[in-house]
């Protein structure tokens, strides 16, 4: 009897302890939130030394290591505008960042003066949140003609309001290992490699077959079938939605063709059966377990990071079979912000061609302003790690060749389920392409259904 | 005077609160004043002052406890009760995260569709199997470790702290390490299996292998925590029980089985309930076990738990109403577990008395 009452008491105590711990973490969470929220008006008033020298603090909310800050653009702007102070808050992953952005837009609070939006979300933001966002198309310093037309169009509503200004884009090339290509008897010069598959993804597959015939032991031609799928769908004008905004991925022949081509990489045994952005993928770079990967401009730094010093001089980059885009971002200015005019001005400056060129030079994020391509920072850009490849020219060509792609609000979910559910089953579990397709469709139907 | 204030202080605590309050207005009138005057002859002004002060004092004694506990209730209302009720309300609507203020009443449709939602049943099944293969070994190992720690050993404090260290590690950090350990191509587990002559296992892709891998993370993190709870309970067992058992010739193992385990029964039940609740809410480990690939829980949803499915519906697919319905279903499941616990503990109590 005694033991029981004691353990009860102890149970209650530990329950209390749990409650206390939860409470503490809650409070800590609130405190954090409060801090970040307060930072704009609070530091604005404290920094403002009363009189005319009051500083305006602009906040920028981004996801991941977005790079604007790291490229020194904020510092440069603050030097030009001594009355402005820029603060950045970052949330590591877009999947955590984006839902929060939506709830904040809905409630009109907790927003930064400028918010970043990923390309996969921009159609949804443009379609559903335009009422909460400023029209940046007419802001002073914004030059519509400087941007790639497809990039400009992606953040413009049907009634002509442009709610987002493009920062970077993700034109793709094919990054390949020269040493593995040489060992398999394929050309290693980037011009010749580009010609191997120029104009047709089927030729890329054929090159894979050739590679496999004499492949160095333990290596595969590509990292993953999902990566190939991503690259191919990035090169089509329509993919998941038609121009009227209807979901058409099931019937779109372009998607079907992309599916079967990508699945062939798996069924031909050309993939290393990896999943992108998983630790095992990183290890694949480090260990050289695959010879090619379709790489948007922003991925070069990632490859350099993961393949490390051992990979220097081995990697190179060639043109992709077809111009294609993967990724990129926009800046939007929420209407709930206190300093909308200054924020819009900052967003315009950050996305102006000269700054985009700097952004590319420092961070490798490729400009969405085609006016930047002629600037020396882009036109003359070469990448040491990739054998001095003229990446500025390669990616500019891809960017200009990319078709105006029809985007839809649920692009991300459709793409994710096709790649991470359907194609992954084909690639890693050895399911048939049909079975993988059906699994993806089932998951997408469940996700899109209200 | 002192004694008067003393009783005043003692009374509200003794449950006489209302009486004091009732007495207070009376005390302001003549009889109370008379009494004070009779006991301690002072001027009427002084009496009034004292009266006011004691009234303030009584008010303080009566209300300040409420003020002191108020923060908890305010926080509970803001972060516990309101979300619970709001989630319940949202679960009866069609709401999207893109427009959280536009709610369309759909009644119980979000719940009824769960019945035919194969992803939900899959998640429920996974939650159950992962829960079983993580909770059962976890509690058994914890019991064993607690038993070992209960011996007189040198540096016992060190070992007690040591078993708790996994619990102090963040889920994210632990899971990321386990992902590397269970890697298909370069993972240490597969390397060790290779040394033993077994082929590499694709831990993440198989149904059972992935669930096993996820549950090892849970086991690793929570075993020490449970072991310490058991240890605390073991130390409350009177030593004479062991002495008499030893005199009767019981071995260590027999002592464990016939003295320790029966005495720990209520504690074991408690840890079972806590672990079951934890297993029902399993989220971080399976989410991070799939790295950057989101909340699908593997390409075949093979280790998608209820928590992950809720997250996927709400924060990936942005269907707040459906996510709320899943949340409430999980809540109901937990209530069922609580009820089962209550029934079992009642049965146990009957058995022992």
Short mmCIF file of C-alpha atoms in Angstrom, two decimals, chain A residues 96-361:
data_model
loop_
_atom_site.label_atom_id
_atom_site.label_comp_id
_atom_site.label_asym_id
_atom_site.label_seq_id
_atom_site.Cartn_x
_atom_site.Cartn_y
_atom_site.Cartn_z
CA UNK A 96 8.23 25.07 -42.26
CA UNK A 97 8.60 28.59 -43.55
CA UNK A 98 5.79 28.57 -46.06
CA UNK A 99 2.84 27.44 -43.89
CA UNK A 100 3.87 30.02 -41.34
CA UNK A 101 3.96 32.70 -44.02
CA UNK A 102 0.44 31.72 -45.07
CA UNK A 103 -0.96 31.91 -41.54
CA UNK A 104 0.77 35.23 -40.96
CA UNK A 105 -0.61 36.63 -44.20
CA UNK A 106 -4.05 35.41 -43.21
CA UNK A 107 -3.90 37.06 -39.80
CA UNK A 108 -1.97 40.11 -40.99
CA UNK A 109 0.55 39.88 -38.18
CA UNK A 110 3.97 38.46 -37.52
CA UNK A 111 5.14 39.35 -41.00
CA UNK A 112 8.47 40.76 -42.06
CA UNK A 113 8.46 43.82 -44.29
CA UNK A 114 9.76 41.67 -47.12
CA UNK A 115 9.13 37.94 -47.39
CA UNK A 116 10.79 35.45 -49.69
CA UNK A 117 8.63 32.98 -51.61
CA UNK A 118 9.87 29.84 -53.30
CA UNK A 119 8.96 29.23 -56.92
CA UNK A 120 6.90 26.16 -56.06
CA UNK A 121 4.69 28.33 -53.89
CA UNK A 122 4.52 31.45 -56.02
CA UNK A 123 1.50 30.35 -58.06
CA UNK A 124 -0.47 29.67 -54.90
CA UNK A 125 0.65 32.94 -53.34
CA UNK A 126 -0.22 34.88 -56.48
CA UNK A 127 -3.60 33.20 -56.79
CA UNK A 128 -4.72 33.25 -53.17
CA UNK A 129 -2.75 35.93 -51.34
CA UNK A 130 -2.52 38.78 -53.85
CA UNK A 131 -4.98 40.76 -51.75
CA UNK A 132 -2.53 40.73 -48.86
CA UNK A 133 0.42 41.83 -50.97
CA UNK A 134 1.64 45.04 -52.51
CA UNK A 135 1.73 45.54 -56.26
CA UNK A 136 5.42 45.83 -56.99
CA UNK A 137 5.08 46.22 -60.74
CA UNK A 138 4.74 49.98 -60.57
CA UNK A 139 7.26 50.68 -57.85
CA UNK A 140 9.97 53.12 -58.77
CA UNK A 141 13.11 51.34 -59.89
CA UNK A 142 11.36 48.20 -61.06
CA UNK A 143 12.01 47.54 -64.72
CA UNK A 144 9.74 44.85 -66.07
CA UNK A 145 11.82 44.46 -69.22
CA UNK A 146 14.92 43.61 -67.24
CA UNK A 147 13.37 40.32 -66.08
CA UNK A 148 12.91 37.11 -68.00
CA UNK A 149 9.32 37.26 -69.23
CA UNK A 150 8.41 33.87 -67.79
CA UNK A 151 9.78 34.83 -64.40
CA UNK A 152 7.86 38.12 -64.41
CA UNK A 153 4.67 36.34 -65.45
CA UNK A 154 4.84 33.79 -62.65
CA UNK A 155 4.17 36.40 -59.95
CA UNK A 156 1.64 38.45 -61.90
CA UNK A 157 -2.07 38.01 -61.26
CA UNK A 158 -4.68 37.75 -63.98
CA UNK A 159 -5.62 41.38 -63.45
CA UNK A 160 -2.05 42.49 -63.94
CA UNK A 161 -0.76 43.04 -60.40
CA UNK A 162 2.81 41.86 -59.93
CA UNK A 163 3.07 40.75 -56.33
CA UNK A 164 6.56 39.25 -56.40
CA UNK A 165 9.90 40.27 -57.82
CA UNK A 166 12.15 37.46 -58.98
CA UNK A 167 15.50 37.00 -57.30
CA UNK A 168 17.18 33.95 -58.74
CA UNK A 169 16.21 31.09 -61.02
CA UNK A 170 17.50 27.58 -61.48
CA UNK A 171 18.51 26.96 -65.10
CA UNK A 172 19.90 23.46 -65.32
CA UNK A 173 22.95 21.87 -66.80
CA UNK A 174 24.29 18.36 -66.39
CA UNK A 175 27.15 18.06 -63.94
CA UNK A 176 29.34 15.08 -64.74
CA UNK A 177 32.49 13.36 -63.54
CA UNK A 178 35.22 13.57 -66.14
CA UNK A 179 37.25 10.73 -64.63
CA UNK A 180 34.28 8.34 -64.66
CA UNK A 181 33.33 9.36 -68.20
CA UNK A 182 36.90 8.71 -69.36
CA UNK A 183 36.92 5.32 -67.67
CA UNK A 184 33.67 4.40 -69.40
CA UNK A 185 34.95 5.51 -72.78
CA UNK A 186 32.75 8.59 -73.11
CA UNK A 187 34.03 12.01 -74.17
CA UNK A 188 35.11 14.33 -71.36
CA UNK A 189 35.19 17.71 -73.07
CA UNK A 190 32.12 19.70 -72.04
CA UNK A 191 31.22 20.67 -75.60
CA UNK A 192 31.40 17.07 -76.75
CA UNK A 193 29.50 15.88 -73.70
CA UNK A 194 26.76 18.41 -74.34
CA UNK A 195 26.50 17.17 -77.91
CA UNK A 196 26.08 13.59 -76.70
CA UNK A 197 22.54 14.34 -75.65
CA UNK A 198 21.73 17.71 -77.15
CA UNK A 199 18.05 18.30 -77.80
CA UNK A 200 16.62 15.06 -76.48
CA UNK A 201 16.30 13.38 -73.11
CA UNK A 202 16.23 9.98 -74.84
CA UNK A 203 19.80 10.63 -75.94
CA UNK A 204 20.70 11.19 -72.30
CA UNK A 205 19.28 7.75 -71.62
CA UNK A 206 21.26 6.31 -74.52
CA UNK A 207 24.44 7.86 -73.15
CA UNK A 208 23.60 6.17 -69.88
CA UNK A 209 23.36 2.81 -71.59
CA UNK A 210 26.73 3.42 -73.19
CA UNK A 211 28.15 4.39 -69.81
CA UNK A 212 26.80 1.29 -68.15
CA UNK A 213 28.40 -1.03 -70.68
CA UNK A 214 31.88 -0.02 -69.52
CA UNK A 215 31.10 1.62 -66.18
CA UNK A 216 33.73 1.65 -63.44
CA UNK A 217 32.71 -0.78 -60.74
CA UNK A 218 30.33 0.53 -58.09
CA UNK A 219 29.25 3.59 -60.04
CA UNK A 220 25.98 4.49 -61.71
CA UNK A 221 25.18 6.91 -64.48
CA UNK A 222 22.79 9.18 -62.54
CA UNK A 223 22.06 9.72 -58.87
CA UNK A 224 18.32 9.08 -59.00
CA UNK A 225 15.42 8.62 -61.35
CA UNK A 226 13.54 11.32 -59.43
CA UNK A 227 16.24 13.83 -60.31
CA UNK A 228 15.85 12.99 -63.99
CA UNK A 229 12.08 13.33 -63.74
CA UNK A 230 12.50 16.72 -62.15
CA UNK A 231 14.83 17.89 -64.89
CA UNK A 232 12.56 16.72 -67.70
CA UNK A 233 9.38 18.21 -66.25
CA UNK A 234 11.33 21.44 -65.76
CA UNK A 235 11.84 21.68 -69.51
CA UNK A 236 8.18 21.51 -70.55
CA UNK A 237 5.86 24.46 -71.07
CA UNK A 238 2.87 22.72 -69.51
CA UNK A 239 3.18 20.03 -66.95
CA UNK A 240 0.72 19.74 -64.05
CA UNK A 241 -1.75 22.51 -64.90
CA UNK A 242 -3.11 23.80 -68.15
CA UNK A 243 -3.44 27.48 -69.01
CA UNK A 244 -6.96 27.57 -67.53
CA UNK A 245 -5.66 26.43 -64.16
CA UNK A 246 -7.01 22.90 -64.40
CA UNK A 247 -5.01 19.99 -63.02
CA UNK A 248 -3.96 17.98 -66.06
CA UNK A 249 -0.90 16.04 -64.95
CA UNK A 250 -2.70 12.72 -65.34
CA UNK A 251 -3.54 13.28 -68.97
CA UNK A 252 -0.67 15.53 -70.04
CA UNK A 253 1.42 13.54 -72.55
CA UNK A 254 4.50 15.58 -71.63
CA UNK A 255 4.30 14.37 -68.03
CA UNK A 256 3.63 10.80 -69.14
CA UNK A 257 6.62 10.91 -71.43
CA UNK A 258 8.83 12.41 -68.74
CA UNK A 259 7.64 9.68 -66.43
CA UNK A 260 8.44 6.83 -68.75
CA UNK A 261 11.84 8.28 -69.73
CA UNK A 262 12.84 8.79 -66.10
CA UNK A 263 11.52 5.37 -65.16
CA UNK A 264 13.66 3.86 -67.94
CA UNK A 265 16.74 5.08 -66.08
CA UNK A 266 15.61 2.93 -63.16
CA UNK A 267 14.57 -0.09 -65.20
CA UNK A 268 17.80 0.05 -67.23
CA UNK A 269 19.75 0.02 -63.98
CA UNK A 270 21.39 3.37 -64.57
CA UNK A 271 20.69 5.00 -61.21
CA UNK A 272 22.48 4.89 -57.88
CA UNK A 273 19.00 4.59 -56.28
CA UNK A 274 19.51 7.61 -54.09
CA UNK A 275 17.07 10.19 -52.83
CA UNK A 276 18.12 13.78 -53.32
CA UNK A 277 19.01 15.86 -50.26
CA UNK A 278 19.23 12.84 -48.04
CA UNK A 279 22.47 12.07 -46.19
CA UNK A 280 23.07 9.09 -48.47
CA UNK A 281 22.97 11.40 -51.49
CA UNK A 282 25.64 13.59 -49.91
CA UNK A 283 27.72 10.47 -49.30
CA UNK A 284 27.24 9.56 -52.94
CA UNK A 285 28.90 12.83 -53.95
CA UNK A 286 31.73 12.25 -51.51
CA UNK A 287 32.29 8.70 -52.71
CA UNK A 288 31.78 9.33 -56.41
CA UNK A 289 29.09 6.70 -56.75
CA UNK A 290 27.40 8.34 -59.75
CA UNK A 291 28.71 10.04 -62.86
CA UNK A 292 26.05 12.66 -63.67
CA UNK A 293 23.42 14.72 -61.98
CA UNK A 294 21.20 17.36 -63.51
CA UNK A 295 22.26 20.47 -61.71
CA UNK A 296 20.57 23.86 -61.49
CA UNK A 297 22.99 26.75 -61.04
CA UNK A 298 22.41 26.83 -57.30
CA UNK A 299 23.46 23.22 -56.93
CA UNK A 300 27.07 23.77 -57.98
CA UNK A 301 28.00 25.09 -54.55
CA UNK A 302 26.23 22.16 -52.96
CA UNK A 303 28.17 19.67 -55.06
CA UNK A 304 31.44 21.42 -54.29
CA UNK A 305 30.57 21.29 -50.61
CA UNK A 306 29.64 17.62 -50.54
CA UNK A 307 32.16 16.22 -53.01
CA UNK A 308 34.87 18.11 -51.19
CA UNK A 309 38.49 18.70 -52.11
CA UNK A 310 38.81 15.16 -53.44
CA UNK A 311 36.39 15.96 -56.25
CA UNK A 312 38.19 19.07 -57.48
CA UNK A 313 39.18 18.80 -61.10
CA UNK A 314 36.95 15.76 -61.57
CA UNK A 315 33.63 17.53 -61.94
CA UNK A 316 32.56 19.54 -64.94
CA UNK A 317 29.28 20.92 -66.22
CA UNK A 318 27.74 20.60 -69.67
CA UNK A 319 24.52 21.83 -71.21
CA UNK A 320 21.40 19.80 -70.45
CA UNK A 321 19.54 18.00 -73.24
CA UNK A 322 16.88 20.71 -73.16
CA UNK A 323 16.79 24.07 -71.39
CA UNK A 324 15.04 23.52 -68.11
CA UNK A 325 14.48 25.29 -64.83
CA UNK A 326 14.44 24.03 -61.28
CA UNK A 327 13.93 26.42 -58.43
CA UNK A 328 14.28 30.09 -57.80
CA UNK A 329 12.60 32.58 -55.55
CA UNK A 330 10.67 35.81 -55.29
CA UNK A 331 10.41 38.68 -52.86
CA UNK A 332 6.97 39.92 -51.83
CA UNK A 333 5.93 42.88 -49.69
CA UNK A 334 2.97 42.18 -47.37
CA UNK A 335 0.39 44.97 -47.19
CA UNK A 336 0.23 44.59 -43.42
CA UNK A 337 3.75 45.95 -43.08
CA UNK A 338 4.43 49.32 -41.50
CA UNK A 339 7.07 50.45 -43.96
CA UNK A 340 5.58 49.29 -47.22
CA UNK A 341 7.05 52.01 -49.40
CA UNK A 342 10.57 51.57 -48.09
CA UNK A 343 10.21 47.80 -48.25
CA UNK A 344 9.10 47.92 -51.87
CA UNK A 345 12.02 50.18 -52.67
CA UNK A 346 14.41 47.73 -51.02
CA UNK A 347 12.88 44.76 -52.84
CA UNK A 348 13.24 46.61 -56.13
CA UNK A 349 16.87 47.37 -55.39
CA UNK A 350 17.67 43.81 -54.31
CA UNK A 351 16.25 42.39 -57.52
CA UNK A 352 17.75 44.96 -59.89
CA UNK A 353 20.14 43.45 -62.47
CA UNK A 354 23.33 44.77 -60.87
CA UNK A 355 22.45 43.28 -57.50
CA UNK A 356 21.39 39.99 -59.06
CA UNK A 357 24.77 39.83 -60.74
CA UNK A 358 26.46 40.34 -57.37
CA UNK A 359 24.16 37.71 -55.89
CA UNK A 360 25.33 35.28 -58.56
CA UNK A 361 28.97 36.21 -58.18
#
